[in-house]
Short mmCIF file of C-alpha atoms in Angstrom, two decimals:
data_model
loop_
_atom_site.label_atom_id
_atom_site.label_comp_id
_atom_site.label_asym_id
_atom_site.label_seq_id
_atom_site.Cartn_x
_atom_site.Cartn_y
_atom_site.Cartn_z
CA MET A 135 0.00 0.00 0.00
CA ALA A 136 2.82 2.36 0.93
CA ARG A 137 4.58 1.51 -2.33
CA LEU A 138 1.37 2.27 -4.28
CA ASN A 139 0.98 5.66 -2.54
CA SER A 140 4.59 6.52 -3.33
CA PHE A 141 4.02 5.61 -6.99
CA LEU A 142 0.89 7.78 -7.17
CA LEU A 143 2.69 10.72 -5.58
CA LEU A 144 5.60 10.36 -8.00
CA SER A 145 3.22 10.16 -10.94
CA LEU A 146 1.43 13.31 -9.80
CA ILE A 147 4.70 15.21 -9.57
CA CYS A 148 5.76 14.01 -13.00
CA PHE A 149 2.54 15.16 -14.62
CA LEU A 150 2.59 18.55 -12.95
CA PRO A 151 6.13 19.73 -13.67
CA LEU A 152 5.18 23.41 -13.87
CA CYS A 153 3.18 23.69 -10.65
CA LEU A 154 5.50 23.71 -7.69
CA CYS A 155 5.25 25.57 -4.44
CA ASP A 156 6.99 28.95 -4.38
CA LYS A 157 8.72 30.61 -1.49
CA SER A 158 6.93 33.53 0.13
CA TYR A 159 10.00 35.80 0.09
CA GLY A 160 8.93 37.18 3.45
CA GLY A 161 5.77 38.72 2.06
CA LYS A 162 7.71 40.94 -0.36
CA LEU A 163 7.31 41.30 -4.10
CA PHE A 164 10.09 39.65 -6.07
CA PRO A 165 10.75 39.42 -9.85
CA GLY A 166 11.40 35.67 -9.64
CA PHE A 167 8.29 34.87 -7.63
CA TYR A 168 7.02 32.38 -10.23
CA ALA A 169 10.43 31.13 -11.32
CA HIS A 170 9.82 27.67 -9.83
CA SER A 171 6.04 27.43 -9.63
CA TYR A 172 5.26 28.73 -13.13
CA PRO A 173 8.30 29.84 -15.17
CA GLN A 174 6.18 30.16 -18.35
CA ALA A 175 3.72 32.61 -16.74
CA GLY A 176 5.30 35.75 -18.18
CA GLU A 177 5.50 34.23 -21.64
CA ILE A 178 1.80 33.29 -21.56
CA VAL A 179 0.77 36.80 -20.49
CA ARG A 180 2.94 38.36 -23.18
CA SER A 181 1.52 36.10 -25.89
CA VAL A 182 -2.11 36.98 -25.14
CA VAL A 183 -1.35 40.70 -24.87
CA ALA A 184 0.59 40.64 -28.15
CA LYS A 185 -2.35 39.05 -29.98
CA ALA A 186 -4.79 41.55 -28.46
CA VAL A 187 -2.64 44.56 -29.39
CA ALA A 188 -2.12 43.16 -32.90
CA ARG A 189 -5.92 43.04 -33.31
CA GLU A 190 -6.38 46.54 -31.87
CA THR A 191 -3.46 48.81 -31.01
CA ARG A 192 -5.66 50.83 -28.66
CA MET A 193 -5.76 47.83 -26.31
CA ALA A 194 -2.24 48.61 -25.09
CA ALA A 195 -3.42 51.93 -23.64
CA SER A 196 -6.51 50.27 -22.18
CA LEU A 197 -4.45 47.66 -20.31
CA LEU A 198 -2.06 50.30 -18.96
CA ARG A 199 -5.07 52.25 -17.73
CA LEU A 200 -6.54 49.20 -15.97
CA HIS A 201 -3.34 48.78 -13.96
CA PHE A 202 -3.33 52.47 -12.99
CA HIS A 203 -7.01 52.48 -11.98
CA ASP A 204 -6.52 49.29 -10.00
CA CYS A 205 -3.47 50.47 -8.04
CA PHE A 206 -5.03 53.80 -7.01
CA VAL A 207 -7.88 51.99 -5.20
CA GLN A 208 -6.90 49.74 -2.27
CA GLY A 209 -3.49 49.20 -3.87
CA CYS A 210 -2.55 46.85 -6.72
CA ASP A 211 -4.88 44.03 -5.72
CA GLY A 212 -7.07 43.30 -8.75
CA SER A 213 -10.12 44.85 -7.07
CA LEU A 214 -11.05 46.66 -10.30
CA LEU A 215 -11.64 43.33 -12.04
CA LEU A 216 -14.42 42.19 -9.69
CA ASP A 217 -17.98 42.25 -11.03
CA SER A 218 -20.86 43.28 -8.78
CA GLY A 219 -22.42 40.42 -6.86
CA GLY A 220 -23.14 39.53 -3.25
CA ARG A 221 -21.41 42.11 -1.08
CA ILE A 222 -19.28 43.38 -3.98
CA VAL A 223 -20.21 46.68 -5.65
CA SER A 224 -17.92 46.78 -8.64
CA GLU A 225 -15.43 49.59 -9.25
CA LYS A 226 -16.30 49.21 -12.94
CA SER A 227 -19.39 51.36 -12.33
CA SER A 228 -17.44 54.33 -10.92
CA ASN A 229 -17.24 57.63 -12.79
CA PRO A 230 -13.63 57.04 -13.95
CA ASN A 231 -14.42 53.52 -15.21
CA SER A 232 -18.01 53.47 -16.42
CA LYS A 233 -18.24 53.20 -20.22
CA SER A 234 -14.48 53.68 -20.54
CA ALA A 235 -12.53 50.98 -18.70
CA ARG A 236 -11.88 48.15 -21.14
CA GLY A 237 -9.61 45.17 -21.67
CA PHE A 238 -11.35 42.91 -19.18
CA ASP A 239 -11.83 40.25 -21.86
CA VAL A 240 -8.07 40.21 -22.48
CA VAL A 241 -7.43 39.70 -18.75
CA ASP A 242 -10.00 36.88 -18.79
CA GLN A 243 -8.17 35.18 -21.65
CA ILE A 244 -4.81 35.51 -19.90
CA LYS A 245 -6.24 34.03 -16.73
CA ALA A 246 -7.91 31.15 -18.59
CA ASP A 247 -4.66 30.27 -20.36
CA LEU A 248 -2.69 30.40 -17.11
CA GLU A 249 -5.24 28.27 -15.25
CA LYS A 250 -5.04 25.50 -17.88
CA GLN A 251 -1.49 24.61 -16.89
CA CYS A 252 -1.14 25.76 -13.28
CA PRO A 253 -4.47 26.53 -11.62
CA GLY A 254 -4.53 28.87 -8.66
CA THR A 255 -0.94 30.05 -9.11
CA VAL A 256 -0.77 33.49 -10.78
CA SER A 257 -2.88 36.29 -9.32
CA CYS A 258 -5.08 38.63 -11.31
CA ALA A 259 -3.20 41.55 -9.74
CA ASP A 260 0.07 40.25 -11.17
CA ILE A 261 -1.60 39.71 -14.55
CA LEU A 262 -2.51 43.41 -14.67
CA THR A 263 1.04 44.40 -13.77
CA LEU A 264 2.66 42.18 -16.38
CA ALA A 265 0.13 43.17 -19.06
CA ALA A 266 0.89 46.85 -18.45
CA ARG A 267 4.62 46.30 -18.94
CA ASP A 268 4.04 44.24 -22.08
CA SER A 269 1.69 46.91 -23.47
CA SER A 270 4.45 49.48 -23.17
CA VAL A 271 7.00 47.26 -24.91
CA LEU A 272 4.65 46.22 -27.72
CA THR A 273 4.04 49.85 -28.69
CA GLY A 274 7.71 50.82 -28.65
CA GLY A 275 8.00 51.92 -25.04
CA PRO A 276 10.38 50.89 -22.26
CA SER A 277 10.57 47.55 -20.53
CA TRP A 278 11.29 46.87 -16.87
CA VAL A 279 11.65 43.96 -14.50
CA VAL A 280 8.30 43.46 -12.76
CA PRO A 281 8.31 42.56 -9.04
CA LEU A 282 5.70 39.82 -8.55
CA GLY A 283 3.87 38.02 -5.77
CA ARG A 284 0.72 40.14 -5.39
CA ARG A 285 -2.45 38.44 -4.25
CA ASP A 286 -6.04 39.31 -5.08
CA SER A 287 -8.40 41.25 -2.86
CA ARG A 288 -11.69 39.95 -1.53
CA SER A 289 -13.24 43.39 -1.73
CA ALA A 290 -13.74 46.38 -4.00
CA SER A 291 -14.29 50.08 -3.29
CA LEU A 292 -16.63 52.07 -5.48
CA SER A 293 -16.11 55.18 -3.34
CA GLY A 294 -12.34 54.74 -3.51
CA SER A 295 -12.52 54.55 -7.28
CA ASN A 296 -14.63 57.71 -7.45
CA ASN A 297 -12.43 59.64 -5.03
CA ASN A 298 -8.85 58.43 -5.58
CA ILE A 299 -8.46 58.40 -9.35
CA PRO A 300 -7.65 61.82 -10.84
CA ALA A 301 -10.37 63.23 -13.08
CA PRO A 302 -9.70 64.83 -16.49
CA ASN A 303 -10.80 68.26 -15.26
CA ASN A 304 -9.06 68.25 -11.88
CA THR A 305 -6.68 71.08 -11.06
CA PHE A 306 -2.96 70.39 -10.88
CA SER A 307 -2.95 70.62 -7.08
CA THR A 308 -5.82 68.11 -6.82
CA ILE A 309 -4.12 65.66 -9.16
CA LEU A 310 -0.80 65.92 -7.33
CA SER A 311 -2.57 65.46 -3.99
CA LYS A 312 -4.14 62.23 -5.25
CA PHE A 313 -0.73 60.99 -6.38
CA ASN A 314 0.87 61.99 -3.09
CA ARG A 315 -1.72 59.92 -1.18
CA GLN A 316 -0.38 56.87 -3.00
CA GLY A 317 3.24 57.69 -2.16
CA LEU A 318 3.94 59.11 -5.61
CA ASP A 319 5.54 62.52 -6.24
CA VAL A 320 5.47 65.14 -8.99
CA THR A 321 8.13 63.29 -11.00
CA ASP A 322 5.99 60.16 -10.96
CA LEU A 323 2.95 62.22 -11.93
CA VAL A 324 4.58 63.70 -15.01
CA ALA A 325 6.31 60.49 -16.09
CA LEU A 326 3.23 58.30 -15.68
CA SER A 327 1.06 60.86 -17.48
CA GLY A 328 3.37 60.22 -20.42
CA SER A 329 1.46 56.99 -21.02
CA HIS A 330 -1.04 59.27 -22.77
CA THR A 331 1.32 59.08 -25.71
CA ILE A 332 -0.93 56.20 -26.80
CA GLY A 333 -4.70 55.78 -26.71
CA PHE A 334 -7.86 57.81 -26.97
CA SER A 335 -10.22 59.80 -24.76
CA ARG A 336 -13.97 60.35 -24.93
CA CYS A 337 -15.57 63.68 -25.80
CA THR A 338 -17.19 63.83 -22.37
CA SER A 339 -13.72 63.97 -20.79
CA PHE A 340 -12.60 67.13 -22.58
CA ARG A 341 -15.82 68.90 -23.69
CA GLN A 342 -15.57 71.36 -20.81
CA ARG A 343 -12.28 72.69 -22.21
CA LEU A 344 -13.89 73.40 -25.56
CA TYR A 345 -17.00 75.25 -24.40
CA ASN A 346 -17.14 76.07 -20.70
CA GLN A 347 -13.84 75.63 -18.92
CA SER A 348 -14.48 77.91 -15.93
CA GLY A 349 -18.28 77.96 -15.86
CA ASN A 350 -18.42 81.26 -17.78
CA GLY A 351 -19.34 79.83 -21.18
CA ARG A 352 -15.82 80.33 -22.53
CA PRO A 353 -13.30 77.73 -23.73
CA ASP A 354 -9.95 77.00 -22.12
CA MET A 355 -7.73 79.73 -23.56
CA THR A 356 -4.57 77.63 -22.96
CA LEU A 357 -5.80 75.26 -25.70
CA GLU A 358 -4.15 75.96 -29.07
CA GLN A 359 -6.87 77.44 -31.25
CA SER A 360 -6.55 75.35 -34.44
CA PHE A 361 -6.32 72.21 -32.31
CA ALA A 362 -9.46 73.28 -30.44
CA ALA A 363 -11.31 73.91 -33.70
CA ASN A 364 -10.54 70.40 -34.90
CA LEU A 365 -11.68 68.92 -31.61
CA ARG A 366 -15.03 70.75 -31.80
CA GLN A 367 -15.76 68.96 -35.07
CA LYS A 368 -15.58 65.64 -33.22
CA CYS A 369 -16.98 66.79 -29.91
CA PRO A 370 -20.14 68.93 -30.13
CA ARG A 371 -21.50 71.04 -27.31
CA SER A 372 -24.11 68.36 -26.63
CA GLY A 373 -24.29 64.72 -27.68
CA GLY A 374 -21.46 62.55 -28.93
CA ASP A 375 -20.24 61.76 -25.43
CA GLN A 376 -18.52 58.57 -26.57
CA ASN A 377 -16.81 60.13 -29.61
CA LEU A 378 -13.09 59.44 -29.42
CA SER A 379 -10.11 61.72 -30.02
CA VAL A 380 -6.46 60.74 -29.88
CA LEU A 381 -4.48 61.68 -26.78
CA ASP A 382 -1.33 62.25 -28.85
CA ILE A 383 -1.90 63.88 -32.24
CA ILE A 384 1.64 63.09 -33.41
CA SER A 385 1.92 59.33 -32.85
CA VAL A 386 -1.21 57.78 -31.37
CA ALA A 387 -0.04 54.16 -31.74
CA LYS A 388 3.62 54.63 -30.77
CA PHE A 389 4.91 54.94 -27.22
CA ASP A 390 7.33 57.86 -27.41
CA ASN A 391 7.89 61.35 -25.96
CA SER A 392 5.70 63.28 -28.42
CA TYR A 393 3.04 63.68 -25.72
CA PHE A 394 5.33 66.15 -23.94
CA LYS A 395 6.04 68.03 -27.16
CA ASN A 396 2.28 68.45 -27.57
CA LEU A 397 1.98 69.99 -24.09
CA ILE A 398 4.64 72.59 -24.89
CA GLU A 399 2.57 73.56 -27.94
CA ASN A 400 -0.63 73.73 -25.83
CA LYS A 401 -2.04 70.67 -27.59
CA GLY A 402 -2.70 68.45 -24.62
CA LEU A 403 -6.13 66.86 -25.02
CA LEU A 404 -7.21 66.69 -21.38
CA ASN A 405 -7.05 69.48 -18.85
CA SER A 406 -5.17 67.03 -16.60
CA ASP A 407 -2.54 66.79 -19.34
CA GLN A 408 -2.10 70.49 -20.10
CA VAL A 409 -1.87 71.61 -16.46
CA LEU A 410 1.41 69.70 -16.22
CA PHE A 411 2.90 72.45 -18.38
CA SER A 412 0.74 75.44 -17.52
CA SER A 413 0.23 75.25 -13.76
CA ASN A 414 3.42 74.25 -11.96
CA GLU A 415 7.06 75.20 -12.45
CA LYS A 416 8.57 71.87 -11.42
CA SER A 417 6.23 69.83 -13.60
CA ARG A 418 6.81 72.27 -16.49
CA GLU A 419 10.56 71.67 -16.31
CA LEU A 420 9.99 67.91 -16.29
CA VAL A 421 7.77 68.20 -19.37
CA LYS A 422 10.53 70.12 -21.14
CA LYS A 423 13.15 67.58 -20.10
CA TYR A 424 11.16 64.59 -21.33
CA ALA A 425 10.26 66.40 -24.57
CA GLU A 426 13.98 66.85 -25.25
CA ASP A 427 15.21 63.46 -24.05
CA GLN A 428 13.10 60.38 -24.77
CA GLU A 429 15.56 58.07 -23.04
CA GLU A 430 15.26 60.09 -19.85
CA PHE A 431 11.47 59.78 -20.07
CA PHE A 432 11.64 56.02 -20.69
CA GLU A 433 13.94 55.47 -17.71
CA GLN A 434 11.73 57.48 -15.37
CA PHE A 435 8.53 55.92 -16.70
CA ALA A 436 9.86 52.44 -15.97
CA GLU A 437 10.96 53.49 -12.48
CA SER A 438 7.60 55.13 -11.72
CA MET A 439 5.66 52.13 -13.03
CA ILE A 440 7.55 49.86 -10.65
CA LYS A 441 6.85 52.30 -7.84
CA MET A 442 3.13 52.46 -8.67
CA GLY A 443 2.99 48.67 -8.93
CA ASN A 444 4.25 48.47 -5.35
CA ILE A 445 1.31 50.40 -3.88
CA SER A 446 -0.11 48.40 -0.95
CA PRO A 447 0.05 44.90 -2.47
CA LEU A 448 -1.50 41.94 -0.69
CA THR A 449 1.18 39.31 -0.08
CA GLY A 450 1.83 36.18 1.96
CA SER A 451 -1.47 34.77 3.22
CA SER A 452 -3.48 37.97 2.67
CA GLY A 453 -6.19 37.92 0.03
CA GLU A 454 -6.40 35.00 -2.37
CA ILE A 455 -5.45 33.79 -5.85
CA ARG A 456 -8.70 34.06 -7.78
CA LYS A 457 -9.66 31.30 -10.21
CA ASN A 458 -11.77 33.81 -12.12
CA CYS A 459 -10.65 37.44 -12.06
CA ARG A 460 -14.26 38.65 -12.08
CA LYS A 461 -15.31 37.00 -8.82
CA MET A 462 -13.95 35.86 -5.50
CA ASN A 463 -13.32 32.18 -4.87
CA SER A 464 -16.29 30.52 -3.18
#
């Protein structure tokens, strides 16, 4: 009997060569967290993201945005991915996410592919972090080594999503305050805003700048006039809320430093973009520096992404590893 049990145990190990127990690393994030338990995890994430971006380049910006919106609410814990149900009120219905957050189907596909080989091993929070890095690389942006080992939350915060994520029409001081609450500084703010070198924004997010910036029925006078005229053709005073305009008029599908060059020319699409150049001396100097030196921007963006990815992660025995990113394990 003992010999039979030993044979069964050996057989099980042989047929599950990828799924081994990992060390906890003292509850800290670590780039090699899955090196023994699931060494192919990063490759699987990258493959799914690459296919998604090949189908639709915009998806790279969408996945970067998911990571940002997740980390600013309860930390980088995958709470954004939870659907409403039971005691969960989803963050997807918040003002920053409703009708705009997208890419959830890509995350679902990544999770499904990962679960086929090593169920219950890679967290949804780590999937978001890896997908964000891969989205940068696939569009020509920087790469970085991603610390891993996050676990998934068993809760979501609709109020946190509404209150913590900067809004397109926030003032510079409000935006910086929201970054500071997460342990991020003005350098991180400017560098991370540079992700707007790819992607689109909805008319409802910048209409105020075109028609009624300060509540006096006048447009934002910092907006370059010919640029504003073109935007009005796509974004009427009423209606067309979901109409899209590019965030970077120079190279919408390429991750580069042209976003900062646009700001210097007063061609930032969102108020939250343009105030980086118009409202604060330190941020203005950073915009100029990154506009002149793309390598400097890339280095700081990578550093700030790692820093953002380290916001209040759940590690060790906290949280769980969800089987389905949209719902907690039963």
